[in-house]
Structure formats: C-alpha cells, structure tokens
Amino acid sequence: MEALDPIETQVLTTDDVELAGTLLRVGDLVAIPTETVYGLGANGLAADAMDRIYAAKGRPSDNPLILHVCNQSMVHRLVRHITPLEQTLMDTFWPGPLTITFEKSALVPERATGGLSRVALRCPAHEVCREMIRIAGVPIAAPSANRSGRPSPTTAEAVLHDMKGRIHAVVDAGPCEIGVESTVVQVEGDTVIILRPGGVTKEMLEMVADHVVYDTALHDPTEAPKAPGMKYRHYAPDMPVQVLVGSSSAVVESIQSKVPMYKRIGLFLSQQTWDILIEALGIKPTTISEDTHVSQLASFGVGADTQDIVTIIFGETAEPVSLANQLYEGLLAFNEKDVDLLIVEGCKKEGLGVAVMNRLEKASGGQIYIIE
Ligand code: AMP
Ligand code: MG
C-alpha cells in the first residue's frame, strides 16, 4: 500500500452537511453515509479529486467509480442519451440501491470510468447523502470507504479503522440500512443486464422489464467482466472463510467435524443453528459481550485443551436480509477476534440472497459448500 502524507480526519455529524458538501465541492475526500454502505466521496467532475480516492483506497485504476446524483435532472448533462427503459428504471428504483451505466458525456472525466465510454450513475435513498450532493452541486464519486479488497464499512467506526489519516472527513449518520452495495445494471435494447447483484433484486427488476439476465461473467470466471470491479478479490477478512449452505442440522454436523481441528474458530450463524450446535456440543457460553453493533458475541472454551469458539448471531434464521445487514460488520468483528477459520452460514440464492452469496463467494475465495 502506497504511503500517503497523513491528514487530519474530522468526524462530522448530520448537522454538518453544509460543511461536508462544501468540502466535497472543493475536492476533499469525505466519507459519506448511503443506505447501502459508507462511500468514499469526492467531486465526480474533478479528475484530481478522484485520483485521491484511488490513492486512499489503494484501488486498481481500471476499476471505475459510481457517480452519485441527488436527482434525475443532474443526470442529463452527464450522459449522451437516456432510453425509455433506462428512464423507467430511474423512475421506479431511484432514489435507491440501483446503479445504471449510461454512455457518458464529455463532461465526465475518464478518471471516473476507468477509461470506459460508459459512466455508472446512482441516486441514493439516504436523505443526508442527497443533501450533501445537492450542496456540493456536482455528482459525487463514491466507492465503498474501505481499503481495496477489504469488507465494506457500514458504520463510521469501520470507515475510520481503514481510512483515518487518509481522508479529510467522515459524516457519521449511524449504521447503514441495507448493508450490501447497489445492484449495477446496463440496458441493452429491451434487456436489463445485471453486472453486479445488490440491493435491487432480479425479481424487482422483472416487475418493469421483460428481460432481465445476469451478466455471463458472473457465472463464468473465464469471461471478461463488464463491471471491471468484479474481477478483483473483495470483501475479504484476514482469516480463511468457509461458507456452509443447508439445513441447520446439516450445518451443525459439518461444524462439529471441524471444531476439533482449530484452536480458535469463528462462527457467523443464525440463532436457530447456534441453538442446535450448543445442544450437540453439550456446552454453555462462558462470556457474552456486545462490544459491536452485531447482535451477540459469545466466546467459550471446549474440552480440556481449551479451544475457543467465537460466535456472532446474525438473525433468527439464515435469511438474506439479516445476513446482508450484518455481513460486513460481522466480517470486520471476526478480524478483531483473531480466529483461525471463519465459518459462515450462507443462505439461498433468492432475492437479496443472490447479492449476499456473491459477496460471500468473493470473501471466501469460492469456498462455498452446499450441504443437505
Ligand atoms: P464499488 O463502488 O467499489 O462498490 O463498485 C463499483 C462497481 O460498479 C464496480 O463493480 C465497477 O466495476 C462497476 N462499474 C462502475 N462503472 C462501470 C461502468 N462504466 N461499466 C460497468 N461497470 C461499472
Ligand atoms: Mg467496494
């Protein structure tokens, strides 16, 4: 990672939107809340401001940025044209977690698009975020506010962990609502192509478009991805990650066979599976703390040769919404706990589950096991 001269990072509140918007306009880096994850914002019309995003994140320079707008009228000068289907998508899903790529106008610097002719645009649902963009008066380029390759931040604390001293300010508006990034789409004729699954699901897009397909590169790793960001390892914590998908009892059985092999194992589970596991192992948690926003953290020894099991419960059952909400914060919390292996209980690839499993596939380097 490139060494940067440290800068003082101000922690702002939602009362400071005027200041944040002004800092953004003059080219500073400000981490901003959105409904998906915290973004690392910079003036999306200023190439030098966007250069600072790449430097602060250590982001590969061919991975383009999403420009955030506060309303549809901001779109017109950034794009060459808008097709009727693109218009329908904006009308239906904006403000919200849908990013649409358009042919870019001359106003958009190539720095925003990694040299591509298309620019990715999104209007976030977060009102504080839209207000900052309105005050800035320019579109705001904002990838997730983490160092490249790491889990995305869903709290201001997680932003500071990765970015303190590298950015001018962070606006703390509490935890993000959705927890996984936006869906990225491209319209070709009457077809909506999903380049990256996210907060707006395929089923939701099908309500307004006759043809919705996943980009073939999402299934076939040999194919060049249209969303260049898809080729990089992402969302990865420090330790190895394995994802288990199946009934609670099947997941428990698999965990039981792994526990003896590790000194300190991390489990990111639903309450249901956790209850069955405790029963099966015949143990009781010895410590419980709630030092993070995640719902439960339990650590205890197993057997004479104390092994630790560090557990975070993400929800009652393995539902995509609870996993999405707690995914990145959970991964970051396990980093702090120094586990040798992290086992994550995955969910079905349905609805928001497609986006969650896509992120888990990357976080685990493809270590996904379907067990029945
Ligand atoms: P991030 O902001 O880091 O969560 O990721 C932005 C995502 O949007 C990445 O997967 C990019 O590759 C994708 N993206 C941005 N601009 C374009 C574009 N012009 N065409 C296709 N994908 C894009
Ligand atoms: Mg990111």
CSV table of C-alpha atoms and ligand atoms in Angstrom, one decimal:
chain,number,residue,atom,x,y,z
A,1,MET,CA,0.0,0.0,0.0
A,2,GLU,CA,1.3,3.4,-1.0
A,3,ALA,CA,2.4,5.7,1.8
A,4,LEU,CA,0.4,8.9,2.0
A,5,ASP,CA,1.1,12.0,4.0
A,6,PRO,CA,-1.3,11.7,6.9
A,7,ILE,CA,-4.2,14.2,7.0
A,8,GLU,CA,-6.3,15.0,10.0
A,9,THR,CA,-9.7,13.3,9.6
A,10,GLN,CA,-12.6,15.3,11.0
A,11,VAL,CA,-15.6,13.3,12.3
A,12,LEU,CA,-18.7,15.3,11.3
A,13,THR,CA,-22.4,14.7,12.2
A,14,THR,CA,-25.5,15.0,10.1
A,15,ASP,CA,-25.7,18.7,11.3
A,16,ASP,CA,-22.6,19.4,9.3
A,17,VAL,CA,-24.0,18.7,5.8
A,18,GLU,CA,-23.2,22.2,4.6
A,19,LEU,CA,-19.6,21.8,5.5
A,20,ALA,CA,-19.4,18.3,4.1
A,21,GLY,CA,-21.0,19.4,0.8
A,22,THR,CA,-18.6,22.3,0.5
A,23,LEU,CA,-15.5,20.1,1.3
A,24,LEU,CA,-16.7,17.7,-1.5
A,25,ARG,CA,-17.1,20.6,-4.0
A,26,VAL,CA,-13.5,21.9,-3.4
A,27,GLY,CA,-12.0,18.4,-4.0
A,28,ASP,CA,-11.6,17.0,-0.5
A,29,LEU,CA,-12.2,13.3,0.4
A,30,VAL,CA,-15.3,12.9,2.6
A,31,ALA,CA,-16.7,9.5,3.6
A,32,ILE,CA,-20.5,9.7,3.3
A,33,PRO,CA,-23.3,7.6,4.6
A,34,THR,CA,-25.6,5.9,2.0
A,35,GLU,CA,-28.3,3.4,2.5
A,36,THR,CA,-26.0,0.6,1.2
A,37,VAL,CA,-22.6,1.1,2.7
A,38,TYR,CA,-20.4,4.2,3.6
A,39,GLY,CA,-18.9,5.7,0.4
A,40,LEU,CA,-15.6,7.5,0.0
A,41,GLY,CA,-16.8,10.6,-1.7
A,42,ALA,CA,-15.0,13.1,-4.0
A,43,ASN,CA,-16.0,15.6,-6.7
A,44,GLY,CA,-17.0,13.4,-9.6
A,45,LEU,CA,-16.1,16.0,-12.2
A,46,ALA,CA,-12.6,16.7,-10.9
A,47,ALA,CA,-10.0,14.1,-12.0
A,48,ASP,CA,-7.5,15.1,-9.3
A,49,ALA,CA,-10.1,14.6,-6.6
A,50,MET,CA,-10.9,11.2,-7.9
A,51,ASP,CA,-7.1,10.4,-8.1
A,52,ARG,CA,-7.1,10.9,-4.3
A,53,ILE,CA,-9.9,8.2,-4.0
A,54,TYR,CA,-7.7,5.7,-5.8
A,55,ALA,CA,-4.7,6.6,-3.7
A,56,ALA,CA,-6.5,6.5,-0.3
A,57,LYS,CA,-8.2,3.1,-1.1
A,58,GLY,CA,-5.2,1.5,-3.0
A,59,ARG,CA,-7.8,0.8,-5.7
A,60,PRO,CA,-6.8,-0.6,-9.1
A,61,SER,CA,-7.0,2.2,-11.5
A,62,ASP,CA,-9.1,0.3,-14.1
A,63,ASN,CA,-11.9,-0.2,-11.6
A,64,PRO,CA,-14.4,2.6,-12.4
A,65,LEU,CA,-16.4,4.6,-9.9
A,66,ILE,CA,-20.1,5.2,-9.4
A,67,LEU,CA,-21.2,8.8,-9.6
A,68,HIS,CA,-23.9,9.7,-7.1
A,69,VAL,CA,-26.6,12.3,-8.1
A,70,CYS,CA,-29.2,14.0,-5.9
A,71,ASN,CA,-32.0,13.8,-8.6
A,72,GLN,CA,-32.7,12.9,-12.2
A,73,SER,CA,-32.1,16.3,-13.6
A,74,MET,CA,-28.4,16.0,-12.6
A,75,VAL,CA,-28.2,13.0,-14.9
A,76,HIS,CA,-28.9,14.9,-18.2
A,77,ARG,CA,-25.5,16.7,-18.5
A,78,LEU,CA,-23.6,13.5,-17.6
A,79,VAL,CA,-25.0,11.2,-20.3
A,80,ARG,CA,-25.3,11.2,-24.1
A,81,HIS,CA,-28.9,9.9,-24.1
A,82,ILE,CA,-31.5,8.1,-22.0
A,83,THR,CA,-33.5,5.2,-23.4
A,84,PRO,CA,-37.2,4.7,-22.4
A,85,LEU,CA,-36.2,1.6,-20.3
A,86,GLU,CA,-33.4,3.4,-18.6
A,87,GLN,CA,-35.9,6.2,-17.8
A,88,THR,CA,-38.4,3.6,-16.4
A,89,LEU,CA,-35.6,2.1,-14.2
A,90,MET,CA,-34.8,5.6,-12.8
A,91,ASP,CA,-38.5,6.4,-12.2
A,92,THR,CA,-39.1,3.1,-10.4
A,93,PHE,CA,-35.9,2.5,-8.4
A,94,TRP,CA,-34.5,5.9,-7.7
A,95,PRO,CA,-33.7,7.1,-5.1
A,96,GLY,CA,-32.4,3.6,-4.2
A,97,PRO,CA,-29.7,0.9,-4.5
A,98,LEU,CA,-29.7,0.7,-8.3
A,99,THR,CA,-26.7,1.8,-10.4
A,100,ILE,CA,-27.3,2.3,-14.1
A,101,THR,CA,-24.5,2.6,-16.6
A,102,PHE,CA,-25.0,5.2,-19.5
A,103,GLU,CA,-23.0,6.4,-22.4
A,104,LYS,CA,-21.0,9.3,-20.8
A,105,SER,CA,-21.0,12.9,-22.0
A,106,ALA,CA,-17.8,14.9,-22.5
A,107,LEU,CA,-18.2,16.5,-19.1
A,108,VAL,CA,-17.4,13.2,-17.2
A,109,PRO,CA,-13.7,12.7,-16.8
A,110,GLU,CA,-12.2,9.4,-17.9
A,111,ARG,CA,-10.9,9.1,-14.4
A,112,ALA,CA,-14.5,8.3,-13.2
A,113,THR,CA,-15.0,5.5,-15.7
A,114,GLY,CA,-11.5,3.8,-15.8
A,115,GLY,CA,-11.3,4.8,-19.5
A,116,LEU,CA,-14.7,3.2,-20.4
A,117,SER,CA,-17.2,5.0,-22.5
A,118,ARG,CA,-20.0,4.4,-20.0
A,119,VAL,CA,-20.5,6.1,-16.7
A,120,ALA,CA,-22.2,4.4,-13.7
A,121,LEU,CA,-24.8,6.6,-12.0
A,122,ARG,CA,-27.0,6.2,-8.9
A,123,CYS,CA,-29.3,8.3,-6.8
A,124,PRO,CA,-29.0,7.1,-3.2
A,125,ALA,CA,-32.1,6.9,-0.9
A,126,HIS,CA,-30.2,8.3,2.1
A,127,GLU,CA,-31.5,11.8,2.5
A,128,VAL,CA,-28.4,13.2,4.2
A,129,CYS,CA,-26.3,11.9,1.3
A,130,ARG,CA,-28.6,13.5,-1.3
A,131,GLU,CA,-28.5,16.8,0.6
A,132,MET,CA,-24.7,16.8,0.6
A,133,ILE,CA,-24.7,16.1,-3.1
A,134,ARG,CA,-27.1,19.0,-3.6
A,135,ILE,CA,-24.9,21.4,-1.6
A,136,ALA,CA,-21.8,20.2,-3.5
A,137,GLY,CA,-23.6,20.9,-6.7
A,138,VAL,CA,-21.7,18.2,-8.6
A,139,PRO,CA,-22.0,14.4,-8.8
A,140,ILE,CA,-20.1,12.6,-6.1
A,141,ALA,CA,-17.9,9.7,-7.0
A,142,ALA,CA,-18.1,7.2,-4.1
A,143,PRO,CA,-16.7,3.7,-3.9
A,144,SER,CA,-17.0,1.9,-0.6
A,145,ALA,CA,-14.9,3.7,2.1
A,146,ASN,CA,-12.6,0.8,2.8
A,147,ARG,CA,-9.1,-0.1,1.7
A,148,SER,CA,-9.3,-2.1,-1.5
A,149,GLY,CA,-10.1,-5.8,-1.1
A,150,ARG,CA,-11.4,-5.4,2.5
A,151,PRO,CA,-15.0,-5.7,3.7
A,152,SER,CA,-17.1,-2.6,3.0
A,153,PRO,CA,-17.8,-0.3,6.0
A,154,THR,CA,-21.4,0.0,7.3
A,155,THR,CA,-20.5,2.3,10.3
A,156,ALA,CA,-18.4,5.4,10.7
A,157,GLU,CA,-16.1,3.5,13.1
A,158,ALA,CA,-15.4,0.9,10.4
A,159,VAL,CA,-14.5,3.8,8.0
A,160,LEU,CA,-12.1,5.3,10.5
A,161,HIS,CA,-10.5,1.9,11.1
A,162,ASP,CA,-9.4,1.8,7.4
A,163,MET,CA,-9.3,5.5,6.5
A,164,LYS,CA,-8.2,7.6,9.5
A,165,GLY,CA,-5.4,9.9,8.4
A,166,ARG,CA,-6.1,9.2,4.7
A,167,ILE,CA,-9.3,11.3,4.2
A,168,HIS,CA,-10.4,14.8,5.3
A,169,ALA,CA,-13.7,13.9,7.0
A,170,VAL,CA,-16.3,11.3,7.7
A,171,VAL,CA,-20.0,12.1,8.2
A,172,ASP,CA,-21.4,9.8,10.9
A,173,ALA,CA,-25.0,9.0,10.4
A,174,GLY,CA,-25.2,5.7,12.2
A,175,PRO,CA,-25.2,2.2,10.7
A,176,CYS,CA,-26.3,1.7,7.1
A,177,GLU,CA,-29.7,0.3,6.4
A,178,ILE,CA,-29.1,-2.3,3.7
A,179,GLY,CA,-25.6,-3.4,4.2
A,180,VAL,CA,-24.7,-4.6,0.7
A,181,GLU,CA,-23.8,-2.5,-2.3
A,182,SER,CA,-26.1,-1.4,-5.1
A,183,THR,CA,-27.1,-3.5,-8.0
A,184,VAL,CA,-25.2,-2.4,-11.1
A,185,VAL,CA,-27.1,-2.8,-14.5
A,186,GLN,CA,-26.7,-2.0,-18.1
A,187,VAL,CA,-29.6,-1.7,-20.5
A,188,GLU,CA,-29.2,-3.3,-24.0
A,189,GLY,CA,-32.3,-3.0,-26.2
A,190,ASP,CA,-35.2,-4.3,-24.1
A,191,THR,CA,-32.9,-6.3,-21.8
A,192,VAL,CA,-31.6,-5.3,-18.4
A,193,ILE,CA,-28.2,-7.0,-17.7
A,194,ILE,CA,-27.2,-7.3,-14.1
A,195,LEU,CA,-23.4,-6.7,-13.9
A,196,ARG,CA,-23.3,-6.9,-10.1
A,197,PRO,CA,-26.1,-8.3,-7.9
A,198,GLY,CA,-27.1,-5.9,-5.0
A,199,GLY,CA,-29.9,-4.3,-3.1
A,200,VAL,CA,-32.4,-4.3,-6.0
A,201,THR,CA,-33.1,-7.9,-6.9
A,202,LYS,CA,-33.7,-9.6,-10.3
A,203,GLU,CA,-37.3,-10.2,-9.2
A,204,MET,CA,-37.8,-6.5,-8.6
A,205,LEU,CA,-36.3,-5.5,-12.0
A,206,GLU,CA,-38.6,-8.1,-13.6
A,207,MET,CA,-41.6,-6.0,-12.5
A,208,VAL,CA,-40.7,-3.3,-15.0
A,209,ALA,CA,-38.5,-5.1,-17.7
A,210,ASP,CA,-39.5,-8.0,-19.9
A,211,HIS,CA,-36.0,-9.4,-20.0
A,212,VAL,CA,-33.6,-9.4,-17.0
A,213,VAL,CA,-30.4,-11.5,-17.1
A,214,TYR,CA,-27.2,-11.9,-15.1
A,215,ASP,CA,-24.1,-10.9,-17.0
A,216,THR,CA,-22.5,-14.2,-18.1
A,217,ALA,CA,-19.2,-13.3,-16.4
A,218,LEU,CA,-21.0,-13.6,-13.1
A,219,HIS,CA,-21.1,-17.4,-13.6
A,220,ASP,CA,-18.1,-17.9,-15.8
A,221,PRO,CA,-14.8,-16.8,-14.3
A,222,THR,CA,-13.0,-17.2,-17.7
A,223,GLU,CA,-15.2,-14.4,-19.2
A,224,ALA,CA,-14.0,-10.8,-19.1
A,225,PRO,CA,-16.4,-9.0,-16.7
A,226,LYS,CA,-18.3,-5.9,-18.0
A,227,ALA,CA,-18.2,-4.5,-14.5
A,228,PRO,CA,-14.4,-4.3,-14.1
A,229,GLY,CA,-14.6,-4.4,-10.3
A,230,MET,CA,-15.9,-7.9,-10.4
A,231,LYS,CA,-12.5,-9.4,-11.3
A,232,TYR,CA,-10.8,-8.3,-8.1
A,233,ARG,CA,-10.8,-10.2,-4.7
A,234,HIS,CA,-13.1,-8.3,-2.5
A,235,TYR,CA,-14.7,-8.1,0.9
A,236,ALA,CA,-12.1,-10.4,2.4
A,237,PRO,CA,-11.2,-10.6,6.1
A,238,ASP,CA,-7.7,-11.7,7.2
A,239,MET,CA,-8.5,-15.4,8.0
A,240,PRO,CA,-9.7,-18.2,5.7
A,241,VAL,CA,-13.5,-18.2,5.3
A,242,GLN,CA,-15.8,-21.2,4.5
A,243,VAL,CA,-19.5,-20.8,3.7
A,244,LEU,CA,-21.9,-23.6,4.5
A,245,VAL,CA,-25.4,-23.6,3.0
A,246,GLY,CA,-28.0,-26.2,4.0
A,247,SER,CA,-30.4,-27.1,6.8
A,248,SER,CA,-29.5,-26.1,10.4
A,249,SER,CA,-28.8,-29.7,11.3
A,250,ALA,CA,-26.6,-30.3,8.3
A,251,VAL,CA,-24.6,-27.1,9.0
A,252,VAL,CA,-24.2,-28.2,12.7
A,253,GLU,CA,-23.0,-31.6,11.7
A,254,SER,CA,-20.3,-30.1,9.4
A,255,ILE,CA,-19.2,-27.6,12.1
A,256,GLN,CA,-18.9,-30.3,14.7
A,257,SER,CA,-16.5,-32.2,12.4
A,258,LYS,CA,-14.3,-29.0,12.0
A,259,VAL,CA,-14.3,-27.7,15.6
A,260,PRO,CA,-11.6,-30.1,16.9
A,261,MET,CA,-9.2,-29.1,14.1
A,262,TYR,CA,-8.9,-25.4,15.1
A,263,LYS,CA,-7.7,-23.7,18.2
A,264,ARG,CA,-9.9,-20.7,17.7
A,265,ILE,CA,-12.8,-21.0,15.3
A,266,GLY,CA,-15.3,-18.2,14.3
A,267,LEU,CA,-18.9,-18.9,13.6
A,268,PHE,CA,-21.3,-16.5,11.9
A,269,LEU,CA,-24.6,-18.2,12.4
A,270,SER,CA,-28.3,-17.9,12.7
A,271,GLN,CA,-29.8,-18.3,16.2
A,272,GLN,CA,-31.6,-21.5,15.1
A,273,THR,CA,-28.3,-23.2,14.0
A,274,TRP,CA,-26.5,-21.9,17.1
A,275,ASP,CA,-29.1,-23.3,19.4
A,276,ILE,CA,-28.8,-26.8,17.8
A,277,LEU,CA,-25.0,-26.6,17.9
A,278,ILE,CA,-24.8,-25.8,21.6
A,279,GLU,CA,-27.1,-28.7,22.2
A,280,ALA,CA,-25.0,-31.0,20.0
A,281,LEU,CA,-21.6,-29.9,21.6
A,282,GLY,CA,-23.1,-30.0,25.1
A,283,ILE,CA,-21.5,-26.7,26.1
A,284,LYS,CA,-22.6,-23.4,27.5
A,285,PRO,CA,-21.2,-20.0,26.5
A,286,THR,CA,-18.8,-18.6,29.2
A,287,THR,CA,-18.7,-15.0,28.1
A,288,ILE,CA,-21.0,-12.8,26.2
A,289,SER,CA,-20.3,-9.3,25.2
A,290,GLU,CA,-22.0,-6.8,22.9
A,291,ASP,CA,-19.0,-4.6,22.0
A,292,THR,CA,-20.1,-4.2,18.4
A,293,HIS,CA,-23.4,-3.5,16.7
A,294,VAL,CA,-23.7,-7.2,15.9
A,295,SER,CA,-26.4,-8.8,17.9
A,296,GLN,CA,-24.4,-11.3,20.0
A,297,LEU,CA,-20.8,-12.2,20.6
A,298,ALA,CA,-20.0,-15.4,22.6
A,299,SER,CA,-16.6,-16.9,23.3
A,300,PHE,CA,-16.0,-20.1,25.2
A,301,GLY,CA,-13.7,-23.0,25.7
A,302,VAL,CA,-14.4,-26.5,24.6
A,303,GLY,CA,-12.9,-29.6,26.3
A,304,ALA,CA,-9.8,-29.8,28.4
A,305,ASP,CA,-7.5,-28.4,25.7
A,306,THR,CA,-9.3,-25.1,25.6
A,307,GLN,CA,-10.5,-24.3,22.2
A,308,ASP,CA,-12.3,-21.1,21.6
A,309,ILE,CA,-15.5,-20.7,19.6
A,310,VAL,CA,-16.3,-17.1,18.8
A,311,THR,CA,-19.8,-16.7,17.6
A,312,ILE,CA,-21.8,-13.9,16.2
A,313,ILE,CA,-25.5,-14.4,15.6
A,314,PHE,CA,-26.8,-12.5,12.6
A,315,GLY,CA,-30.5,-13.3,12.9
A,316,GLU,CA,-33.2,-15.8,13.9
A,317,THR,CA,-32.8,-18.0,10.7
A,318,ALA,CA,-30.4,-17.8,7.7
A,319,GLU,CA,-32.4,-15.0,6.0
A,320,PRO,CA,-30.8,-12.9,3.3
A,321,VAL,CA,-31.9,-9.6,4.8
A,322,SER,CA,-30.4,-10.2,8.3
A,323,LEU,CA,-27.2,-11.5,6.6
A,324,ALA,CA,-27.0,-8.5,4.3
A,325,ASN,CA,-27.5,-6.1,7.3
A,326,GLN,CA,-24.7,-7.6,9.4
A,327,LEU,CA,-22.4,-9.2,6.8
A,328,TYR,CA,-19.5,-6.6,6.6
A,329,GLU,CA,-19.7,-5.6,10.2
A,330,GLY,CA,-19.6,-9.3,11.2
A,331,LEU,CA,-16.6,-10.0,9.0
A,332,LEU,CA,-14.7,-7.0,10.5
A,333,ALA,CA,-15.6,-8.1,14.0
A,334,PHE,CA,-14.1,-11.5,13.4
A,335,ASN,CA,-10.9,-9.9,12.1
A,336,GLU,CA,-10.5,-8.3,15.6
A,337,LYS,CA,-11.1,-11.6,17.3
A,338,ASP,CA,-8.2,-13.3,15.6
A,339,VAL,CA,-9.8,-16.6,14.6
A,340,ASP,CA,-8.0,-19.3,12.6
A,341,LEU,CA,-11.0,-20.1,10.5
A,342,LEU,CA,-14.4,-18.4,10.0
A,343,ILE,CA,-17.4,-20.5,9.1
A,344,VAL,CA,-20.4,-18.5,7.7
A,345,GLU,CA,-23.8,-20.0,7.4
A,346,GLY,CA,-24.9,-18.9,3.9
A,347,CYS,CA,-28.5,-18.5,2.6
A,348,LYS,CA,-30.4,-19.5,-0.5
A,349,LYS,CA,-29.6,-17.6,-3.7
A,350,GLU,CA,-33.0,-16.0,-3.9
A,351,GLY,CA,-33.9,-12.3,-3.8
A,352,LEU,CA,-31.3,-10.3,-1.9
A,353,GLY,CA,-29.6,-13.7,-1.2
A,354,VAL,CA,-28.1,-13.5,-4.7
A,355,ALA,CA,-26.1,-10.4,-3.7
A,356,VAL,CA,-25.2,-11.8,-0.2
A,357,MET,CA,-23.9,-15.1,-1.7
A,358,ASN,CA,-22.0,-13.1,-4.4
A,359,ARG,CA,-20.1,-11.2,-1.7
A,360,LEU,CA,-19.6,-14.4,0.4
A,361,GLU,CA,-18.2,-16.1,-2.7
A,362,LYS,CA,-15.6,-13.4,-3.0
A,363,ALA,CA,-14.9,-13.1,0.7
A,364,SER,CA,-14.2,-16.9,0.9
A,365,GLY,CA,-12.3,-17.1,-2.4
A,366,GLY,CA,-15.1,-19.6,-3.7
A,367,GLN,CA,-15.1,-21.8,-0.6
A,368,ILE,CA,-18.9,-22.4,-0.6
A,369,TYR,CA,-20.3,-25.8,0.4
A,370,ILE,CA,-23.9,-26.8,-0.3
A,371,ILE,CA,-24.7,-29.5,2.2
A,372,GLU,CA,-28.0,-31.2,2.5
B,1,AMP,P1,-17.8,0.0,-5.7
B,1,AMP,O1,-18.2,1.4,-5.8
B,1,AMP,O2,-16.4,-0.2,-5.4
B,1,AMP,O3,-18.7,-0.8,-4.8
B,1,AMP,O4,-18.0,-0.7,-7.2
B,1,AMP,C1,-18.5,-0.1,-8.3
B,1,AMP,C2,-18.9,-1.2,-9.2
B,1,AMP,O5,-19.5,-0.6,-10.4
B,1,AMP,C3,-17.7,-2.0,-9.7
B,1,AMP,O6,-18.1,-3.3,-9.8
B,1,AMP,C4,-17.5,-1.4,-11.1
B,1,AMP,O7,-16.8,-2.3,-11.9
B,1,AMP,C5,-18.9,-1.1,-11.6
B,1,AMP,N1,-18.9,0.0,-12.6
B,1,AMP,C6,-18.6,1.3,-12.4
B,1,AMP,N2,-18.6,1.9,-13.6
B,1,AMP,C7,-18.9,1.0,-14.6
B,1,AMP,C8,-19.1,1.0,-16.0
B,1,AMP,N3,-19.0,2.1,-16.7
B,1,AMP,N4,-19.4,-0.1,-16.6
B,1,AMP,C9,-19.6,-1.3,-15.9
B,1,AMP,N5,-19.4,-1.4,-14.6
B,1,AMP,C10,-19.1,-0.3,-13.9
B,2,MG,MG,-16.2,-1.7,-2.6
